[in-house]
mmCIF file of C-alpha atoms in Angstrom:
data_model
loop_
_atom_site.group_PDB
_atom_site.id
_atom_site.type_symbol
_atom_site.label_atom_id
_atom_site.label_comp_id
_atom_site.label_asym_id
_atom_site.label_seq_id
_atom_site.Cartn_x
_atom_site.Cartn_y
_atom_site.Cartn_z
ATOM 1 C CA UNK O 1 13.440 -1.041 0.735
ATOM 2 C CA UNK O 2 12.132 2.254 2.040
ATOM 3 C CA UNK O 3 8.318 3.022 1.396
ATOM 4 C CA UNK O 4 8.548 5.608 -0.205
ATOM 5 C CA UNK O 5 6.571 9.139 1.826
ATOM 6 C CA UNK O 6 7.071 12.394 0.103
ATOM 7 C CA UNK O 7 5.342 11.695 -3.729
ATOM 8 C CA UNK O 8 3.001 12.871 -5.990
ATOM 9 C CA UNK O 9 0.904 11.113 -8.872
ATOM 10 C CA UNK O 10 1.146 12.486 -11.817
ATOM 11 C CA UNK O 11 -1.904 10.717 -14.493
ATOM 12 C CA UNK O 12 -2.825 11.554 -18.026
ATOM 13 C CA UNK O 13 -5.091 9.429 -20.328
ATOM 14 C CA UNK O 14 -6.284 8.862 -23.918
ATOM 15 C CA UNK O 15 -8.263 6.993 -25.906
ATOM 16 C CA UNK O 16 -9.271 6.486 -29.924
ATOM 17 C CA UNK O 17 -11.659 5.035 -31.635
ATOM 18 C CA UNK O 18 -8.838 4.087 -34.039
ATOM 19 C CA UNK O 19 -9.354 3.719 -38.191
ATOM 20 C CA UNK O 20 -12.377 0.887 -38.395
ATOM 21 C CA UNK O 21 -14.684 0.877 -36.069
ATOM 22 C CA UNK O 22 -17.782 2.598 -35.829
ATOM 23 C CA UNK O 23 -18.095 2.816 -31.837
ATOM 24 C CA UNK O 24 -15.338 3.053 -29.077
ATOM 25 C CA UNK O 25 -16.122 0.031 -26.839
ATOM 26 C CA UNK O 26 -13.392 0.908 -24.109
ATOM 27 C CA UNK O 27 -13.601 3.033 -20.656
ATOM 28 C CA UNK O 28 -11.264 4.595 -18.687
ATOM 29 C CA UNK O 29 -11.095 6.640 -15.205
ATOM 30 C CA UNK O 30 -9.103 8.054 -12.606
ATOM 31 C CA UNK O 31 -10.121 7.927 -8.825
ATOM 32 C CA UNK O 32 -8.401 10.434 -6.227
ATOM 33 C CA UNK O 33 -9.986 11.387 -2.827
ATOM 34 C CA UNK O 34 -10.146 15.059 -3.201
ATOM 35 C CA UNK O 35 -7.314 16.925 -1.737
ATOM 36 C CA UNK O 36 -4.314 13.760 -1.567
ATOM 37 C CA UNK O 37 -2.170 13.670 -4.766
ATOM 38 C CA UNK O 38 -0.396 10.726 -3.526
ATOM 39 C CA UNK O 39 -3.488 8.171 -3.650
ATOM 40 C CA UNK O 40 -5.136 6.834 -6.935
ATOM 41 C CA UNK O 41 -7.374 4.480 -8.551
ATOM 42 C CA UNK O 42 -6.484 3.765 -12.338
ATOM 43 C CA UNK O 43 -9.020 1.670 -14.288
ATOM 44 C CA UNK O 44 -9.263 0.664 -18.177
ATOM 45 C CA UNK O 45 -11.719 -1.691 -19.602
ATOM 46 C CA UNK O 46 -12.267 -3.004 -22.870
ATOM 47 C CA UNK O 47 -15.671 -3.882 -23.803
ATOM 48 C CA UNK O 48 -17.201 -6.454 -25.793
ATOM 49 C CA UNK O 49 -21.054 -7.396 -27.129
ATOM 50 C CA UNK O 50 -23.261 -6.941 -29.626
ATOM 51 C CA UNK O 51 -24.103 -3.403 -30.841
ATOM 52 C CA UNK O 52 -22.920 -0.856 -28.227
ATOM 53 C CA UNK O 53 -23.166 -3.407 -25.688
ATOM 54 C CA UNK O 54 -19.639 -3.413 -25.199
ATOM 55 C CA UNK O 55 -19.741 -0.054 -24.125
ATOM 56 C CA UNK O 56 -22.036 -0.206 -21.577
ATOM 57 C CA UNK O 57 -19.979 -3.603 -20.011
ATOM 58 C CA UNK O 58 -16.916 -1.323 -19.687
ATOM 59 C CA UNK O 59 -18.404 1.728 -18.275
ATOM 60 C CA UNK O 60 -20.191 -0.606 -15.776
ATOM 61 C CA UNK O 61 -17.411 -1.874 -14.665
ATOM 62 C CA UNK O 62 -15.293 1.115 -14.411
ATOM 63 C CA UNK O 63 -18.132 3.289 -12.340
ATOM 64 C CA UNK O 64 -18.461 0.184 -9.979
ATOM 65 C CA UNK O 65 -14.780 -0.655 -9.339
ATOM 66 C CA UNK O 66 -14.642 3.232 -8.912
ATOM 67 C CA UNK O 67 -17.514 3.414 -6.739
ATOM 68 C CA UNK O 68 -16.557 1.172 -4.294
ATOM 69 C CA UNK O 69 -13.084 1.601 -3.962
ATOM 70 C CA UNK O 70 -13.508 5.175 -3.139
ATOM 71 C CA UNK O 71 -16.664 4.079 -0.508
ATOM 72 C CA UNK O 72 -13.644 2.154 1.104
ATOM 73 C CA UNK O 73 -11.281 4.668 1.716
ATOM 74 C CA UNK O 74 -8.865 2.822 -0.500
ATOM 75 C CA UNK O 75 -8.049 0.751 2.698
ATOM 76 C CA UNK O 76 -7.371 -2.790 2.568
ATOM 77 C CA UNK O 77 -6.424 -2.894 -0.924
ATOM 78 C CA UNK O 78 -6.310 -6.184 -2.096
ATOM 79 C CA UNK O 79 -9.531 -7.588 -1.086
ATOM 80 C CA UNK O 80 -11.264 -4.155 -2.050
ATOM 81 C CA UNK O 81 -10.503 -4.890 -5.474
ATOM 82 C CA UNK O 82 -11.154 -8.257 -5.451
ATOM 83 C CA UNK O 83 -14.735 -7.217 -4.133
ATOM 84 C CA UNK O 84 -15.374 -4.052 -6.612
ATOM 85 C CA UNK O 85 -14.485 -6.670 -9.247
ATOM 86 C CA UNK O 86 -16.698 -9.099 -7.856
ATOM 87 C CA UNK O 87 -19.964 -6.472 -7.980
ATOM 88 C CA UNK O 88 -18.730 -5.738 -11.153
ATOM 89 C CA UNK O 89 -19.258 -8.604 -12.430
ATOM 90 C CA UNK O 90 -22.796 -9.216 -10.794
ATOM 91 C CA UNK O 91 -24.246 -5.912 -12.062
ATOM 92 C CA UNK O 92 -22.729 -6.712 -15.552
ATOM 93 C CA UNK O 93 -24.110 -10.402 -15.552
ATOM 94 C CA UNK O 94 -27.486 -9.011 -14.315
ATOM 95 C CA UNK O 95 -27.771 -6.427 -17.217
ATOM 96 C CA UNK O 96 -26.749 -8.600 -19.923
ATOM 97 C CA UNK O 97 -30.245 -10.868 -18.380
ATOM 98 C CA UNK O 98 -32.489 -8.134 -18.152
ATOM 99 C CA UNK O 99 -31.625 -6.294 -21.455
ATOM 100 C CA UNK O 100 -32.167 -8.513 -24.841
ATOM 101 C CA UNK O 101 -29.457 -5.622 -26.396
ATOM 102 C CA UNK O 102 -26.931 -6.366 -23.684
ATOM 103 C CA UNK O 103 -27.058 -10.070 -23.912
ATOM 104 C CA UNK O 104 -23.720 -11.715 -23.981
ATOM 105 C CA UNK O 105 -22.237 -8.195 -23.098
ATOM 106 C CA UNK O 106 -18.653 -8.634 -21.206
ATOM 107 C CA UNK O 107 -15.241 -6.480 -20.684
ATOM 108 C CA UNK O 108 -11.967 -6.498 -19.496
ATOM 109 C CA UNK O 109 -10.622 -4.631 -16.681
ATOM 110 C CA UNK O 110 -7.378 -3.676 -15.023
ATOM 111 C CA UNK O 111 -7.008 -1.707 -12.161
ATOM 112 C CA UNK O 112 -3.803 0.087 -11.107
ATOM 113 C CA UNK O 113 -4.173 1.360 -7.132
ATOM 114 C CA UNK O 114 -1.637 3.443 -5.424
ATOM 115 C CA UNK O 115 -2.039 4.163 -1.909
ATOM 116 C CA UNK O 116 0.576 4.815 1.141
ATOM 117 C CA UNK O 117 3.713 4.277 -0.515
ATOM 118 C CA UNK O 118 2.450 0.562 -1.783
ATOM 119 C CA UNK O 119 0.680 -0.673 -4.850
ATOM 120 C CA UNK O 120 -1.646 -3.089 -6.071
ATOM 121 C CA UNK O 121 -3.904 -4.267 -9.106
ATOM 122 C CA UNK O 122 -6.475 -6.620 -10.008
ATOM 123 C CA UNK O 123 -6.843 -7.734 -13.453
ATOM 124 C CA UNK O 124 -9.066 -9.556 -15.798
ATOM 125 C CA UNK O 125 -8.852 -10.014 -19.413
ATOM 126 C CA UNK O 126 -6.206 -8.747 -21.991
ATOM 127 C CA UNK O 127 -5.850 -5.164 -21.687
ATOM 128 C CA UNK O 128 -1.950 -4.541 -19.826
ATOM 129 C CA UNK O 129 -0.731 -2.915 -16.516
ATOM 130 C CA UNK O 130 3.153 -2.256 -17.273
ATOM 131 C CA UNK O 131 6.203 -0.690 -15.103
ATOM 132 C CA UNK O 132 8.324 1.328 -16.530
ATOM 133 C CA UNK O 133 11.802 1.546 -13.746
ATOM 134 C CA UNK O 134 14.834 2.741 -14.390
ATOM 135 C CA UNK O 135 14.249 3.024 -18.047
ATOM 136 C CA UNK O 136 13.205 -0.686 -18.062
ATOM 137 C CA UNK O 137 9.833 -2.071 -18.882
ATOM 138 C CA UNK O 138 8.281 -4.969 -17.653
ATOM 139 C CA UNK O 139 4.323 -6.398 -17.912
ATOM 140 C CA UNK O 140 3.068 -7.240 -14.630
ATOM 141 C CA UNK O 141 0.003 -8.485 -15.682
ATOM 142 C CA UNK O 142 -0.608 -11.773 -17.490
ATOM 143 C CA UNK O 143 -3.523 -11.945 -20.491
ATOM 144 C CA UNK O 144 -6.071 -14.282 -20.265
ATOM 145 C CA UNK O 145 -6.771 -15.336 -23.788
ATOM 146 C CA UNK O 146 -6.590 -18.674 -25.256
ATOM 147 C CA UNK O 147 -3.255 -18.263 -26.706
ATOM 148 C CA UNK O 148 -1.140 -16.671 -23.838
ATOM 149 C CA UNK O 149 -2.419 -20.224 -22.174
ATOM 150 C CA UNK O 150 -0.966 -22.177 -25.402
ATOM 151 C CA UNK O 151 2.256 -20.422 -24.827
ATOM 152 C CA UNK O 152 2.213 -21.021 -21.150
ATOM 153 C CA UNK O 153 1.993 -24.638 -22.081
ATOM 154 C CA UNK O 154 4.521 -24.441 -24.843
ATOM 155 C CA UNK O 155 2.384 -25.567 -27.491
ATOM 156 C CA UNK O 156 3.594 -22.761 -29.404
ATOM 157 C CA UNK O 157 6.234 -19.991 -29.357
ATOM 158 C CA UNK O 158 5.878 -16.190 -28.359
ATOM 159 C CA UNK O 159 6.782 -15.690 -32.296
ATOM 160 C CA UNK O 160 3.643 -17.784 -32.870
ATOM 161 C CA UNK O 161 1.626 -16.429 -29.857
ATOM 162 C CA UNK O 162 2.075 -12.884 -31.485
ATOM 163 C CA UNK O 163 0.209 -13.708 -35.098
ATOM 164 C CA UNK O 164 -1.906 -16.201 -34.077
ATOM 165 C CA UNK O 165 -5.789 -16.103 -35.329
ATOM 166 C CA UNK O 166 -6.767 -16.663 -32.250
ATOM 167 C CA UNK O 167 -5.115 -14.281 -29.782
ATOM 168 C CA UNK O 168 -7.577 -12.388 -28.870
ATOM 169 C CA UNK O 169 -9.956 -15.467 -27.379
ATOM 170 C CA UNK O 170 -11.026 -13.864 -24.340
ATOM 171 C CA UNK O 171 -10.475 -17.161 -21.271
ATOM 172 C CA UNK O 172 -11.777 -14.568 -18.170
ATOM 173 C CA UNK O 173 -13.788 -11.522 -18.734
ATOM 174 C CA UNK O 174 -16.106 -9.738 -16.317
ATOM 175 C CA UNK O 175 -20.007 -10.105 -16.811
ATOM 176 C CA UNK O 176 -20.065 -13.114 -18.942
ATOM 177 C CA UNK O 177 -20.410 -15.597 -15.987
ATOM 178 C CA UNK O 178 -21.761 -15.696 -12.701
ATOM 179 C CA UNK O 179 -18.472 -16.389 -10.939
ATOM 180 C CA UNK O 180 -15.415 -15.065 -11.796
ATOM 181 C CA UNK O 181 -11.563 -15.336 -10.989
ATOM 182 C CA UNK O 182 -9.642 -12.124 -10.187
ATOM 183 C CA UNK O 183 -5.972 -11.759 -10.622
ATOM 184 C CA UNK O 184 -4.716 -9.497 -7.895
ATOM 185 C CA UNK O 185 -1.458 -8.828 -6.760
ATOM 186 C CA UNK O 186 -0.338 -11.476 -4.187
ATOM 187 C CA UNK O 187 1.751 -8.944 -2.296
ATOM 188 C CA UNK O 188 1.752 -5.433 -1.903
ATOM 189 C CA UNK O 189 4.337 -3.602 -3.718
ATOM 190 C CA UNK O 190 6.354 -0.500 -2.732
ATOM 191 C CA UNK O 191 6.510 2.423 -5.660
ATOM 192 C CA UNK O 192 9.175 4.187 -6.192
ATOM 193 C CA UNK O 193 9.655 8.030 -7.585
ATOM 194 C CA UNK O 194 10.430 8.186 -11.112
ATOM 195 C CA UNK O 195 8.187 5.009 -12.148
ATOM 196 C CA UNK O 196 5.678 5.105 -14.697
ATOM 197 C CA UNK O 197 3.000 2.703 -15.326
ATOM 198 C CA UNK O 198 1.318 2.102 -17.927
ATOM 199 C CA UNK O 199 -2.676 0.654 -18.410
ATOM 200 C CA UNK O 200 -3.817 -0.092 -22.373
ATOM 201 C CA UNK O 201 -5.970 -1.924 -23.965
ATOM 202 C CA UNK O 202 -5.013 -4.261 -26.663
ATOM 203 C CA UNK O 203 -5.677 -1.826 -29.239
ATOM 204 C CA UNK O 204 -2.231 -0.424 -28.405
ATOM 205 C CA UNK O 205 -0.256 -4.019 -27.607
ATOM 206 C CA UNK O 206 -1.367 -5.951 -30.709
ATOM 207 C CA UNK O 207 0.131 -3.069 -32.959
ATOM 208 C CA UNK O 208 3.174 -1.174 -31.246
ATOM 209 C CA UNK O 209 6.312 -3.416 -29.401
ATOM 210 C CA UNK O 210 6.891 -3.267 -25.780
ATOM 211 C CA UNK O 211 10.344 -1.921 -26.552
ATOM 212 C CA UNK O 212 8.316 1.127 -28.871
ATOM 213 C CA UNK O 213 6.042 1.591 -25.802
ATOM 214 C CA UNK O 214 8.934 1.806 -23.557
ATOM 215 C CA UNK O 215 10.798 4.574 -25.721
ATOM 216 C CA UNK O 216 7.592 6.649 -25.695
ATOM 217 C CA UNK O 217 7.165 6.645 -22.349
ATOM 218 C CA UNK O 218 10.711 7.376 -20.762
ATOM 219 C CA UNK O 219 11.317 10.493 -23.881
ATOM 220 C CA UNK O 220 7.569 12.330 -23.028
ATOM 221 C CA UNK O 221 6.009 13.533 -20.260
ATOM 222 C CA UNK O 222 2.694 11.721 -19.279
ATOM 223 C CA UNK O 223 0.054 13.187 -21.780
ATOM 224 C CA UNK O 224 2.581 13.582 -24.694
ATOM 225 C CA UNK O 225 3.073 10.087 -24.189
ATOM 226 C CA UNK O 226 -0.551 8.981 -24.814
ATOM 227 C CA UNK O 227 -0.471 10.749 -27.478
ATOM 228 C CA UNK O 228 2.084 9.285 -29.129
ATOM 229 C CA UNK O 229 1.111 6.224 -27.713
ATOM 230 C CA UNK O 230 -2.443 6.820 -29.442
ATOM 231 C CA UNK O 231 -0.822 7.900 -32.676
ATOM 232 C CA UNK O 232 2.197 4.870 -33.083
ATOM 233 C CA UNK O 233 -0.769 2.554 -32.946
ATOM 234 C CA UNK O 234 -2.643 4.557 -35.293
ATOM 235 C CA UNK O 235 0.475 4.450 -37.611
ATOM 236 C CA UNK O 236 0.490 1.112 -37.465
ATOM 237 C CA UNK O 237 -3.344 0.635 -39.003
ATOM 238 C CA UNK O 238 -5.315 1.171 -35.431
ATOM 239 C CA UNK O 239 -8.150 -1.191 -36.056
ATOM 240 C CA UNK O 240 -8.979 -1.228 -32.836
ATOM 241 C CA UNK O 241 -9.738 1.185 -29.925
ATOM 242 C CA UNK O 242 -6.978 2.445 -28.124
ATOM 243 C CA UNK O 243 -6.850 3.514 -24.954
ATOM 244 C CA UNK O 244 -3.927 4.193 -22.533
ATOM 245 C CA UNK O 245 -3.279 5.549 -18.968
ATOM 246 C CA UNK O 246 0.183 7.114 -17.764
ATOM 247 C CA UNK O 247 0.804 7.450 -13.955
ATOM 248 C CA UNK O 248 4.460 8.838 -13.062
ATOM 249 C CA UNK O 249 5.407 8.533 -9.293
ATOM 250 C CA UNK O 250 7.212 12.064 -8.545
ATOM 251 C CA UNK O 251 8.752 13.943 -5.573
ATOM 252 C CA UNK O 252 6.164 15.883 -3.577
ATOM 253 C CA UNK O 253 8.970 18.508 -3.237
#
């Protein structure tokens, strides 16, 4: 397949503190070296920790991953992420240490990076990266909670997975260890024009369908999808942040 040359990136984001909860605990950002539409840096993080705590995990972790993606150039994607997510982590760690109102403080984080044709993305937690290709959705990250591992093991059944009391047991999250795994993408990927992808928290997957998602996002442009993103899962009893990035790959032309 041809890497694709002549494109543009196209981003809008949103996020709600949805119907019960006093504080929004999530963070989300967009990184573009001035001047060059066709490179970018999507990050959303979900937070977690005592009071407000959560939101100062998340925001950590989306100014460093920021930070030091755009000190790199974007080059070498891969292990760029792998190494913002590995400050990350440090930084958050260290705060949660020094602070008594920080202490057990963690977040999730997924990173979407487009650069050259290619993409890439590093993940942690249970907030989402989808695709959305010819009209087709599919999640290309996998959630690290106790229950997607139950399913992987088939001790119980996506039905089950989806109401279980326990789905949102956190297995890998960024600043409550020392050392932490990062899920990156193993290869590369080329784009193509006319994909979307989608990063959310699980504020927005534990209330609307992939298939709802999907007929959001292929009937609105980027920010009138959030918002009806932001508003199905608000529908639905939103009691939980929400927060969603849309990036559409378009023709430069």
């Amino acid at each position: 397949m041809a890497i694709v040359e002549d494109y543009i990136i196209t981003v809008a984001w949103a996020s709600d503190i949805g119907c019960q909860r006093q504080n929004n605990e999530d963070a989300l950002d967009y990184f573009s070296p001035t001047g060059n539409a066709g490179i970018g840096l999507a990050i959303l993080a979900d937070g977690m920790g005592g009071h407000r705590a959560g939101e100062v995990a998340s925001k950590e972790a989306v100014e460093t991953i920021g930070e030091l993606c755009l000190a790199n150039n974007f080059l070498n994607p891969q292990q760029t992420l792998v190494n913002a997510y590995l400050e990350a982590n440090q930084r958050i760690y260290r705060h949660s240490l020094d602070s008594s109102d920080c202490q057990g403080m963690g977040t999730t984080a997924t990173a979407l990076m487009i650069a050259n044709g290619m993409g890439c993305y590093a993940h942690v937690g249970d907030s989402r990266l989808y695709r959305i290709r010819n009209q087709q959705i599919e999640q290309m990250t996998q959630d690290h909670t106790l229950v997607a591992q139950m399913l992987e093991y088939g001790m119980i059944t996506l039905e089950q997975a989806k109401v279980h009391p326990n789905r949102n047991i956190l297995t890998n999250a960024l600043g409550t260890n020392p050392e932490i795994l990062v899920d990156v993408s193993e290869i590369l990927f080329p784009i193509q024009i006319g994909d979307t992808y989608l990063l959310c928290s699980d504020g927005l997957i534990d209330k609307v369908t992939d298939e709802e998602i999907r007929l959001i996002i292929v009937n609105n442009s980027p920010d009138e999808a959030c918002s009806g993103l932001i508003k199905a899962a608000i529908t639905y009893g939103g009691d939980d942040n929400i927060s969603v990035i849309v990036l559409t790959v378009q023709n430069s032309n």
